[in-house]
Short mmCIF file of C-alpha atoms and ligand atoms in Angstrom, two decimals:
data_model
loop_
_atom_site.label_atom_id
_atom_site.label_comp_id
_atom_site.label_asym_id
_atom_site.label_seq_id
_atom_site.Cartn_x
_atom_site.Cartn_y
_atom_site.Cartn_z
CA UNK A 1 -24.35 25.00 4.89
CA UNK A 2 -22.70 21.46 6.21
CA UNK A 3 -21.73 20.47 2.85
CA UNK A 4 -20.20 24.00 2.13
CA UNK A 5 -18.05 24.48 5.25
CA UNK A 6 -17.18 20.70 4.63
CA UNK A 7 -15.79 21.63 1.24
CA UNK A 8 -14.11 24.41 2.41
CA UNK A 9 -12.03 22.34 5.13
CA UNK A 10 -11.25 19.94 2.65
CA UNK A 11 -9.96 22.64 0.42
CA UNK A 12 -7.86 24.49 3.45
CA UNK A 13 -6.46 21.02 4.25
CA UNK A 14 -5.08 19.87 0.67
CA UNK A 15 -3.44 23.81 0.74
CA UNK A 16 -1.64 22.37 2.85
CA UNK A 17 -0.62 18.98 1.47
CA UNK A 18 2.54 19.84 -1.10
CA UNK A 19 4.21 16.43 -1.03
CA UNK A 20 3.78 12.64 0.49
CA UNK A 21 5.73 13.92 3.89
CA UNK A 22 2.73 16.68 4.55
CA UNK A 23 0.20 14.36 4.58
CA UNK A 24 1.30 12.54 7.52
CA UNK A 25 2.13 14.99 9.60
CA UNK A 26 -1.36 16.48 9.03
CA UNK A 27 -2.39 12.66 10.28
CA UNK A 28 -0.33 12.65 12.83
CA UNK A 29 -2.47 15.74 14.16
CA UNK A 30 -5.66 14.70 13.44
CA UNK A 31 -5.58 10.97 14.23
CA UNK A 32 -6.32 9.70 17.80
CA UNK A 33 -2.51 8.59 18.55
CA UNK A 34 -3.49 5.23 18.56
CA UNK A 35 -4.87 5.12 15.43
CA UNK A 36 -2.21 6.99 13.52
CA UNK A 37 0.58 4.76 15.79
CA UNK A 38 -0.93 1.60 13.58
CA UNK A 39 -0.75 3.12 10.21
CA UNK A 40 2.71 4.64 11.12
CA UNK A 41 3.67 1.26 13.19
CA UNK A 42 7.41 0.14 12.17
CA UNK A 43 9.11 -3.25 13.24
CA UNK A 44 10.75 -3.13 16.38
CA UNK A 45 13.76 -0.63 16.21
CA UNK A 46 12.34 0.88 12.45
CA UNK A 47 16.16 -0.69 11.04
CA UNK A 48 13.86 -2.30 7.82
CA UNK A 49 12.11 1.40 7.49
CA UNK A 50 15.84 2.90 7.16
CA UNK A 51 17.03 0.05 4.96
CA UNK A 52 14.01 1.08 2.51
CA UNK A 53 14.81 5.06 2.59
CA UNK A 54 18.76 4.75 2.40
CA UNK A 55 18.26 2.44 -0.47
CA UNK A 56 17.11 5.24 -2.65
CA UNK A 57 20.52 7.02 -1.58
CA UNK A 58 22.09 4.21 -3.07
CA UNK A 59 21.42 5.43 -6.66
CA UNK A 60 22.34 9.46 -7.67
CA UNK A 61 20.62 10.64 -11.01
CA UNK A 62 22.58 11.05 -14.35
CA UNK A 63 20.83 13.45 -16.07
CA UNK A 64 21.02 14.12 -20.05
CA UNK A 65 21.01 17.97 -20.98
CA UNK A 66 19.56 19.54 -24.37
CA UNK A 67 17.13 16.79 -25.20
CA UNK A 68 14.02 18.36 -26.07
CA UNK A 69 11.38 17.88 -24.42
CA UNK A 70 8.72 18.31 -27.01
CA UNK A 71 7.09 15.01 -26.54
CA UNK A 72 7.07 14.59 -22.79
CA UNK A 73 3.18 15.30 -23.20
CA UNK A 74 3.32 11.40 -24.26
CA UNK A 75 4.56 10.85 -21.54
CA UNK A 76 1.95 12.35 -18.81
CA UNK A 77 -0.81 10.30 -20.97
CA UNK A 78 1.24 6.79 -20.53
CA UNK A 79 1.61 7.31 -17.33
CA UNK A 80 -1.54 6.83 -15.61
CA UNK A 81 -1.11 3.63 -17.06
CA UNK A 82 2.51 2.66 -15.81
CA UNK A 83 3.42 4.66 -12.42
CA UNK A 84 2.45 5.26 -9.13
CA UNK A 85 -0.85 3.75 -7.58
CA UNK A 86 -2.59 3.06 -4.57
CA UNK A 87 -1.70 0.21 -2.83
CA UNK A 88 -3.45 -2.23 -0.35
CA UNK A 89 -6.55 -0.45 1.80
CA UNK A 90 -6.26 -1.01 5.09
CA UNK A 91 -7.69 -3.00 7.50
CA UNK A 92 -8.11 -0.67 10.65
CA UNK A 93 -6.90 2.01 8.11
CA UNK A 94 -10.53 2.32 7.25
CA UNK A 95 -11.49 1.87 11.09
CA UNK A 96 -9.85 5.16 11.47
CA UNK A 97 -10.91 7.43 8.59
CA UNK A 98 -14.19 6.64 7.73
CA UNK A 99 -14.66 3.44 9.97
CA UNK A 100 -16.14 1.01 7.34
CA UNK A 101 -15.87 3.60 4.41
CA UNK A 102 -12.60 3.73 4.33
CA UNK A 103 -12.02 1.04 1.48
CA UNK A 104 -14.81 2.75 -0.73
CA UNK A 105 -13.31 6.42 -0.41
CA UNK A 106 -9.39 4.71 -1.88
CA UNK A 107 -11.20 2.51 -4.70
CA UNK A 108 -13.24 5.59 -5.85
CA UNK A 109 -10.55 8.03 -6.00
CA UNK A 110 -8.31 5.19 -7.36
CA UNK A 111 -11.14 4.96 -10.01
CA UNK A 112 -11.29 8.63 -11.03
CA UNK A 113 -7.33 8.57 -11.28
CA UNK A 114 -7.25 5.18 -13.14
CA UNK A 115 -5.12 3.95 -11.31
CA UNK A 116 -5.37 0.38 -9.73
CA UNK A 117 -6.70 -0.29 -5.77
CA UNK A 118 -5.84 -3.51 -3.94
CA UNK A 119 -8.52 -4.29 -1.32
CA UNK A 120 -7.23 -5.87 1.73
CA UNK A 121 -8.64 -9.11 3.00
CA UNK A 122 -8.87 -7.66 6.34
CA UNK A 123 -10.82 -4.62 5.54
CA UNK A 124 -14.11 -3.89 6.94
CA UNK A 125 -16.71 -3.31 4.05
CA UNK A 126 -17.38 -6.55 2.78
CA UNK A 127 -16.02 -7.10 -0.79
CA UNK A 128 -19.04 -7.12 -2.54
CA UNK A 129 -19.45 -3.41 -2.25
CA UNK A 130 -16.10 -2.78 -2.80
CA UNK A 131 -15.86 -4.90 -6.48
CA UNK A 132 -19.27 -2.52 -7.33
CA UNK A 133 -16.36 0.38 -7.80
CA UNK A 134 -15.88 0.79 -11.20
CA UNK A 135 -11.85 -0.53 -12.10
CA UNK A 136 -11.81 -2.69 -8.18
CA UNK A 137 -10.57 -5.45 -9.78
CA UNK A 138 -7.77 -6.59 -6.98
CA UNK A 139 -7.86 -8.18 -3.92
CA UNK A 140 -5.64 -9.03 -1.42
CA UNK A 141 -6.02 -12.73 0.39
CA UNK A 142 -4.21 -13.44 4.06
CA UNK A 143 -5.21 -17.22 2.99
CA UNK A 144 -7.34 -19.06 5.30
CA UNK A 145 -5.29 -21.93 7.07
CA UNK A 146 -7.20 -24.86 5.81
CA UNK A 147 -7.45 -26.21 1.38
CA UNK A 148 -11.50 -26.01 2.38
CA UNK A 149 -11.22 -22.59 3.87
CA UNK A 150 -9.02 -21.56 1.55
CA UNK A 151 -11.40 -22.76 -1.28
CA UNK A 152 -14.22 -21.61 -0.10
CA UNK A 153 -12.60 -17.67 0.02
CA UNK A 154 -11.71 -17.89 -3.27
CA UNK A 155 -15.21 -18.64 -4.22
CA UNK A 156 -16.17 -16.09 -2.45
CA UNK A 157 -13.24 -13.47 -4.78
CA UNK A 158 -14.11 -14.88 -8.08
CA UNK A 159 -18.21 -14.60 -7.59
CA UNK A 160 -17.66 -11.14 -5.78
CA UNK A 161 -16.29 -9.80 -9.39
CA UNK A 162 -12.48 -9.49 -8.17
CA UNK A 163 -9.99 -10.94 -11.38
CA UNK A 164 -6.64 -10.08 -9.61
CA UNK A 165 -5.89 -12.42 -7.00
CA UNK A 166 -3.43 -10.68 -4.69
CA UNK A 167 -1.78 -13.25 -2.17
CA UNK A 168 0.39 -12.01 0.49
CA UNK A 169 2.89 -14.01 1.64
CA UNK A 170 5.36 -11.89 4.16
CA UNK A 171 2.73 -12.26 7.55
CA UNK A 172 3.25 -15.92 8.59
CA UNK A 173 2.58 -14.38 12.32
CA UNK A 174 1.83 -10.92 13.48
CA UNK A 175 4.80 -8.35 14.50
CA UNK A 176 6.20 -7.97 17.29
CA UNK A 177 3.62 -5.62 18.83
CA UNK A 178 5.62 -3.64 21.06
CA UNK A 179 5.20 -0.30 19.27
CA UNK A 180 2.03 -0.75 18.79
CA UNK A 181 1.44 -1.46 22.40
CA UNK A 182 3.23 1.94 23.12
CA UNK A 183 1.25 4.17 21.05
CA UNK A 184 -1.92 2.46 22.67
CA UNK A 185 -3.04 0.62 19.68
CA UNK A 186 -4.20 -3.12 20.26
CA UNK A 187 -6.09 -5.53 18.62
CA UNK A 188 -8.65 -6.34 19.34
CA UNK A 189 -9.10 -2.51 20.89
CA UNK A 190 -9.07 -2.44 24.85
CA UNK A 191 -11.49 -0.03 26.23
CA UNK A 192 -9.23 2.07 29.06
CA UNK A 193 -9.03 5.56 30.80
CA UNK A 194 -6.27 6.44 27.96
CA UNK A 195 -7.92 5.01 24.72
CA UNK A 196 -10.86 6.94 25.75
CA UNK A 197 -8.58 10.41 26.50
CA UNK A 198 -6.78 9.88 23.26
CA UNK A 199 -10.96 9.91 21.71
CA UNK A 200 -11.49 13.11 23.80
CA UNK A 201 -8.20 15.00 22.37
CA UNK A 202 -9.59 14.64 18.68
CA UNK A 203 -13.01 15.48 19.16
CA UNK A 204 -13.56 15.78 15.13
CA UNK A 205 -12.53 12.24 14.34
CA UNK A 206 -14.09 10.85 17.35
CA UNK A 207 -18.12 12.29 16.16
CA UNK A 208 -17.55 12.75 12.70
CA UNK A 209 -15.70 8.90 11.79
CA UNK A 210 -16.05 7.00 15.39
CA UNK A 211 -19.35 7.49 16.31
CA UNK A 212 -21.21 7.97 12.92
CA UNK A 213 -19.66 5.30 11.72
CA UNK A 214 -21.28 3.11 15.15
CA UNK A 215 -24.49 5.30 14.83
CA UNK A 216 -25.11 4.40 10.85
CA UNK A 217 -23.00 1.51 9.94
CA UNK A 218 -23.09 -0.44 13.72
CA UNK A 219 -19.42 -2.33 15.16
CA UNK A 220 -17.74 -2.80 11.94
CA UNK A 221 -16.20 -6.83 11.99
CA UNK A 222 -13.33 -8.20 9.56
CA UNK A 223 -15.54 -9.09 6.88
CA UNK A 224 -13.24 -10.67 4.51
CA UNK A 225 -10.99 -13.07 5.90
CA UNK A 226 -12.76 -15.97 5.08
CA UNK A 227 -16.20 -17.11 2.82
CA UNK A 228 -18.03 -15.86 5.76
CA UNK A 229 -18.06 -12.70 7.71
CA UNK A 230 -15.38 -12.81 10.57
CA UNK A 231 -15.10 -11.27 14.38
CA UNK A 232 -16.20 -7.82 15.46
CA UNK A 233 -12.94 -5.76 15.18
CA UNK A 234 -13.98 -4.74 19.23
CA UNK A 235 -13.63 -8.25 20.41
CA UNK A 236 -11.29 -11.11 22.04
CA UNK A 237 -12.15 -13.42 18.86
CA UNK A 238 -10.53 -10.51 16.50
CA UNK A 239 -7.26 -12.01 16.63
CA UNK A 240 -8.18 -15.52 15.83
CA UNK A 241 -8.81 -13.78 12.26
CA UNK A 242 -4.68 -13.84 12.06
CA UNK A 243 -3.75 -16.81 13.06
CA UNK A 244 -3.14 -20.57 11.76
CA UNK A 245 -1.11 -19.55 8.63
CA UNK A 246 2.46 -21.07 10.03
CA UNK A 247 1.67 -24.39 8.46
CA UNK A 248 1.64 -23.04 4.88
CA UNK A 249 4.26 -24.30 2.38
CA UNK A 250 4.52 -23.67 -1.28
CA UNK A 251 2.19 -26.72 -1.94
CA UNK A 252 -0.32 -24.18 -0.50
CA UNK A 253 0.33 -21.77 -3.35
CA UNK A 254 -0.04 -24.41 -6.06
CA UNK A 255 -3.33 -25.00 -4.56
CA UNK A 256 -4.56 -21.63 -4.99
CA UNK A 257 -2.97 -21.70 -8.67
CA UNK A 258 -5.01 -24.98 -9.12
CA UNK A 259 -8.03 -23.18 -8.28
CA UNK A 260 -7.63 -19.20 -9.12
CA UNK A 261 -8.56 -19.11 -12.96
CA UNK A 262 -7.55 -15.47 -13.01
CA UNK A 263 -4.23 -13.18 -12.67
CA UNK A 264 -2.63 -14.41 -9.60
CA UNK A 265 -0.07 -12.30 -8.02
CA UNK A 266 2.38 -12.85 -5.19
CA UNK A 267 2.83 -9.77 -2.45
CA UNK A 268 5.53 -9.67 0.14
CA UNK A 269 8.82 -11.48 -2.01
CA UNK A 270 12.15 -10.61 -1.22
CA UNK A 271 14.79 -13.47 -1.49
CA UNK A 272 15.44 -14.25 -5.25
CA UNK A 273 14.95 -17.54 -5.33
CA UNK A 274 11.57 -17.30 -3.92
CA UNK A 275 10.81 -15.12 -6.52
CA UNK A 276 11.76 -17.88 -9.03
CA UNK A 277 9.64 -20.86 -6.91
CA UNK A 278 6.72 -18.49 -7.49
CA UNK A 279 7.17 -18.13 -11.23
CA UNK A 280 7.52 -22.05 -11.30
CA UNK A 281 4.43 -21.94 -9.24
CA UNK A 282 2.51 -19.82 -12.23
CA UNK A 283 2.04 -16.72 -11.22
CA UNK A 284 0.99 -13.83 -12.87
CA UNK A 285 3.48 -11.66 -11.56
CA UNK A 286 5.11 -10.69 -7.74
CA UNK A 287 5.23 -7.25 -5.65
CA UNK A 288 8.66 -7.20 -3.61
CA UNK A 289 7.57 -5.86 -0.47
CA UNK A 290 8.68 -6.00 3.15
CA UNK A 291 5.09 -4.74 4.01
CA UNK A 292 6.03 -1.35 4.57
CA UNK A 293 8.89 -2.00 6.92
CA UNK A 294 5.88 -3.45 9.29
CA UNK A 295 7.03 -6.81 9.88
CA UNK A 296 10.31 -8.12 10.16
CA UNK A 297 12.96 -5.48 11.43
CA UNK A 298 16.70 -5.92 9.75
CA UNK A 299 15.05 -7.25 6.61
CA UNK A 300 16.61 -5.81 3.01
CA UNK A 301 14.61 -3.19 1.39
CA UNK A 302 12.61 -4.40 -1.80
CA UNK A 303 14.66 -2.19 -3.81
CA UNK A 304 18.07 -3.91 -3.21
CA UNK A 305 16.80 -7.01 -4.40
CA UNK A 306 14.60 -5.37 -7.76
CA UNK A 307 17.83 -6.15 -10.08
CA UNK A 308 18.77 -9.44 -9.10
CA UNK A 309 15.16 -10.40 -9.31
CA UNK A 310 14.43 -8.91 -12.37
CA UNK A 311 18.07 -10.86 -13.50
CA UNK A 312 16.66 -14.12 -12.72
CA UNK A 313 12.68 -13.60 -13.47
CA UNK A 314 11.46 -12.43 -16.62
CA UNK A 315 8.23 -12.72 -18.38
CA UNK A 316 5.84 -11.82 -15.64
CA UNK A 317 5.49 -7.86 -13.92
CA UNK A 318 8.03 -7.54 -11.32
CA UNK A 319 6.44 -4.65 -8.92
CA UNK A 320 7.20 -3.11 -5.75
CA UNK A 321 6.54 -1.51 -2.86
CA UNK A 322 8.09 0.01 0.91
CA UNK A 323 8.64 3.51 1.36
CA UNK A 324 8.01 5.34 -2.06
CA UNK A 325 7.06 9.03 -0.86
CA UNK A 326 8.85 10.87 -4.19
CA UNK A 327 8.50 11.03 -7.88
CA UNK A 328 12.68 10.38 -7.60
CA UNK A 329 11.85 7.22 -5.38
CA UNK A 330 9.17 5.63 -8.36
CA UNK A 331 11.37 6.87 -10.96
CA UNK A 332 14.64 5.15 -9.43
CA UNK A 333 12.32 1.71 -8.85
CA UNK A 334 11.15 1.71 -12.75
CA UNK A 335 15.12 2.38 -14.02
CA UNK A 336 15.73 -0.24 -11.97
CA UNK A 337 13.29 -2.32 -14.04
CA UNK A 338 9.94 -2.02 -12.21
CA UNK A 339 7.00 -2.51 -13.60
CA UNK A 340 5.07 -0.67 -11.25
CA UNK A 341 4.86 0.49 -7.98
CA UNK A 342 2.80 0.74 -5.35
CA UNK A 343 2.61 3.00 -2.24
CA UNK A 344 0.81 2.33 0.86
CA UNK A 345 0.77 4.89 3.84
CA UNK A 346 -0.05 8.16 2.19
CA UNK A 347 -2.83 7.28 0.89
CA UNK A 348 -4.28 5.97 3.75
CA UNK A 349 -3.30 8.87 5.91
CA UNK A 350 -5.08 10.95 2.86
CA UNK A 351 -8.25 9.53 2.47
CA UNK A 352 -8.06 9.76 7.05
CA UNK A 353 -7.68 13.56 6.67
CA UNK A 354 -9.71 14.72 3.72
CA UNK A 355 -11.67 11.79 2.25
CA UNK A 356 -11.25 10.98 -1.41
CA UNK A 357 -10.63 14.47 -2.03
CA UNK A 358 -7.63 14.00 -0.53
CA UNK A 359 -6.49 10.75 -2.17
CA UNK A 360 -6.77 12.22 -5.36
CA UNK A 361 -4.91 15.01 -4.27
CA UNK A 362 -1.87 13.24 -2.88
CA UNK A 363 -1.95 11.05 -6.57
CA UNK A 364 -1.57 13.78 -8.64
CA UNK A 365 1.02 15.06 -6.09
CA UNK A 366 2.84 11.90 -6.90
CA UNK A 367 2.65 11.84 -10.30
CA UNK A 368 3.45 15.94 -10.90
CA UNK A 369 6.74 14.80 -8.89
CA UNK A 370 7.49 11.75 -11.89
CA UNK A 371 6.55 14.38 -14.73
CA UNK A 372 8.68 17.40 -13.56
CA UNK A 373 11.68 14.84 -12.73
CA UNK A 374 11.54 13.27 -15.73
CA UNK A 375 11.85 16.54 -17.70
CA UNK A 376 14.66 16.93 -15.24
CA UNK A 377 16.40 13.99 -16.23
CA UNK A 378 15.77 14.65 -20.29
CA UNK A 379 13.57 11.81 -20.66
CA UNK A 380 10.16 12.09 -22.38
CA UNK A 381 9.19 8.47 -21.78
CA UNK A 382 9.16 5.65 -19.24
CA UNK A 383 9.98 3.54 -21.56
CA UNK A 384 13.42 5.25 -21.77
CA UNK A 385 13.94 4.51 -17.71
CA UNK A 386 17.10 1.93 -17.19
CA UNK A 387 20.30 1.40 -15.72
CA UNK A 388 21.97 4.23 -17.48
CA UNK A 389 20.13 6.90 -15.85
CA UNK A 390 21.34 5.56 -12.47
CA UNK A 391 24.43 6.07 -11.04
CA UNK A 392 25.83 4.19 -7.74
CA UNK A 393 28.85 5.72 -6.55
CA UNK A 394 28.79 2.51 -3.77
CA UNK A 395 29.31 0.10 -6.76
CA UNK A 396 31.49 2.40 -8.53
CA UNK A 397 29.51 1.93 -11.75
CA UNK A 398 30.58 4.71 -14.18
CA UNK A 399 27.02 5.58 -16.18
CA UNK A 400 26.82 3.84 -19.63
CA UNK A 401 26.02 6.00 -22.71
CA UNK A 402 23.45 5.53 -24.20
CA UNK A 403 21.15 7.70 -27.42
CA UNK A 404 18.19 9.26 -26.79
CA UNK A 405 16.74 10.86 -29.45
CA UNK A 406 14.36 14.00 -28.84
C1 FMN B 501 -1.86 0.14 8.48
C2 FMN B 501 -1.39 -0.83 7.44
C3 FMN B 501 -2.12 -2.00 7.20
C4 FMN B 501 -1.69 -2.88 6.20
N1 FMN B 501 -2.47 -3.99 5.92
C5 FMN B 501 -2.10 -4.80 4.92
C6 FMN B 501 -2.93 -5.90 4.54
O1 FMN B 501 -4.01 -6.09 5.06
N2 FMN B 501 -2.46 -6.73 3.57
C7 FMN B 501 -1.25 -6.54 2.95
O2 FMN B 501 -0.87 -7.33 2.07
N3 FMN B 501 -0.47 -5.49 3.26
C8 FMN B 501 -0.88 -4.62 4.22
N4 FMN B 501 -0.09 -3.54 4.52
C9 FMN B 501 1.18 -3.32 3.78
C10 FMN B 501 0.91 -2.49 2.53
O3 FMN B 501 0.16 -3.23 1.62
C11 FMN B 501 2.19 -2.08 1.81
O4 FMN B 501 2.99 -3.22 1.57
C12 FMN B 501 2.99 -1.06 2.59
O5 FMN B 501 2.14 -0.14 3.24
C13 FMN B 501 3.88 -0.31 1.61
O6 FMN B 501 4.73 0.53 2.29
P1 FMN B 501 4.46 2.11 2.45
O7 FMN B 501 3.33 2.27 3.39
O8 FMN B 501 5.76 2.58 3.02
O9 FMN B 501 4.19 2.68 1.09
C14 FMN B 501 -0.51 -2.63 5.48
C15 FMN B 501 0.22 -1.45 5.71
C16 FMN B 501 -0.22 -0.54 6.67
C17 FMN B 501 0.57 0.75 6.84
#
């Protein structure tokens, strides 16, 4: 009878989710506020998060009439392959949903979609379960601030099971926390009057994710920080767990290439010629990212920078993140030369409201959103994405010609 009216809630909820935008405002009313204010949380006055959505403006679409579309079926089957996928779990992301579920309910949905998962390093289900996932092959490092700690994590990856070394590199210190602060988020959480009244006002989240998680799982603690477990995420230590990194130079990243045998990928890139340092460095490839318009407010969106990037670094995957919430957002990113893109948020909001049901859901969302536009445009492939289906009236840039056979 549980199971059956659970299914049924599920179902009456994803009715309800018809694009990326739905999703979080169904979060936004089922979340404690404090928990939704930290997955929602924007730098300072949010002038990064407008950056990333009027860079999409910047391009319009040129589409190509009377191309058939016969083969855009190829096109569907490459795709799972090449286009949008979930990107980091979060840390008190999976506090909120599922408490210390969380991570598993993105990397199994992220499984059954084939599509890739990057665990966070500040998650709270210790790796090991996580790499057990079929396809959890990435993971995402804040790296410890000493060569001994940072050696010993990386131990700790590679025996794990984890083969794509994820290393983020935009969160020198935290953000200003002043939002945060506002919405009544903190870390490590303060027990008050309000924290405790914003519980009460979602009674669901608060006895089916709260306190089940406390009841079968106990205080979940940063488990993945470093080789060993970290600090209770309830606790005055907590914050220790971000700390120490403003030392770090690109010497530190040489180290890690020194010691990672396996892909090793770069997260958080924006200024060109860091993008080329890293390549010098070795890396496997880099995601341009201004973590979700999370840390430093002013900063250029990721997409701005994609062409010059791509101009100067060839060779390795040049992917992205910040903002994607529409099929025209991944498809703009990938004519832009993309290799693949990532998005963050409404996934996590998702998997808060209707578990890996929901994940799944809000993928194939995305992904219906690519296919239909891309029959829109006249394209059957991905591989025929690039500059010439782009127009940007700002640069003046008269759309080349260009043959595309049906
Ligand atoms: C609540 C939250 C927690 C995050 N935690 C991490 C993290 O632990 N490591 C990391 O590299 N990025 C983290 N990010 C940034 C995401 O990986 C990603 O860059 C960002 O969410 C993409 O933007 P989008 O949410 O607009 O799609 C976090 C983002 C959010 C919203």
């Amino acid at each position: 009878m549980k199971g059956w009216f659970q299914r049924l809630s599920t179902q009456n909820k994803l009715a309800s989710i018809h694009n990326l935008h739905d999703v979080e405002r169904l979060a936004r009313r089922k979340l404690p506020r404090p928990i939704f204010g930290y997955i929602d949380h924007v730098a300072e006055d949010g002038r990064t998060q407008r950056a990333n959505l009027s860079a999409f403006d910047e391009y319009h679409f040129c589409p190509k009439r009377l191309l058939t579309l016969r083969k855009l079926i190829c096109t569907l089957s490459c795709m799972a392959n090449a286009t949008p996928c979930l990107s980091v779990s979060l840390p008190w992301g999976s506090a909120r949903f599922r408490l210390t579920r969380g991570d598993l309910v993105l990397a199994r949905a992220a499984a059954k979609r084939n599509l890739p998962m990057i665990m966070s390093g500040s998650s709270l289900v210790p790796m090991e379960e996580v790499a057990k996932v079929e396809g959890a092959d990435w993971f995402q490092a804040y790296l410890p601030g000493t060569p001994e700690g940072i050696e010993a994590l990386l131990a700790r990856i590679q025996r794990a099971g984890f083969k794509k070394l994820v290393v983020t590199l935009d969160y020198p210190v935290p953000p200003n926390p002043d939002n945060l602060r506002r919405s009544g988020f903190s870390s490590p959480l303060e027990p008050s009057l309000r924290l405790a009244f914003d519980g009460l006002m979602r009674p669901g989240w608060l006895c089916n994710t709260f306190l089940r998680t406390l009841w079968k799982h106990g205080m979940p603690h940063f488990e993945n920080n470093h080789a060993a477990r970290g600090a209770p995420v309830i606790s005055r230590e907590a914050a220790r767990d971000f700390s120490g990194r403003r030392h770090f130079d690109w010497g530190y990243l040489d180290l890690v290439r020194r010691l990672w045998p396996d892909t090793l990928i770069v997260k958080g890139v924006l200024n060109p010629d860091d993008a080329v340092r890293a390549q010098q460095a070795g890396v496997d490839g880099i995601i341009l990212s201004n973590h979700g318009a999370r840390q430093l407010d002013c900063t250029i969106s990721p997409l701005q920078v994609l062409p010059e990037i791509k101009r100067r670094v060839s060779d390795i995957p040049i992917m992205i993140d910040s903002g994607f919430r529409r099929g025209t957002d991944v498809i703009k990113a990938l004519a832009l030369g993309a290799d693949f893109v990532f998005v963050g948020r409404p996934f996590n909001y998702a998997a808060a409201c209707a578990g890996q049901a929901g994940v799944e859901h809000v993928a194939d969302l995305l992904q219906r959103e690519v296919e239909r536009n891309m029959a829109l445009l006249g394209l059957t492939s991905l591989s025929q994405l690039d500059r010439t289906c782009l127009y940007q009236p700002t640069a003046g840039e008269v759309p080349q010609s260009k043959n595309i056979s049906g």
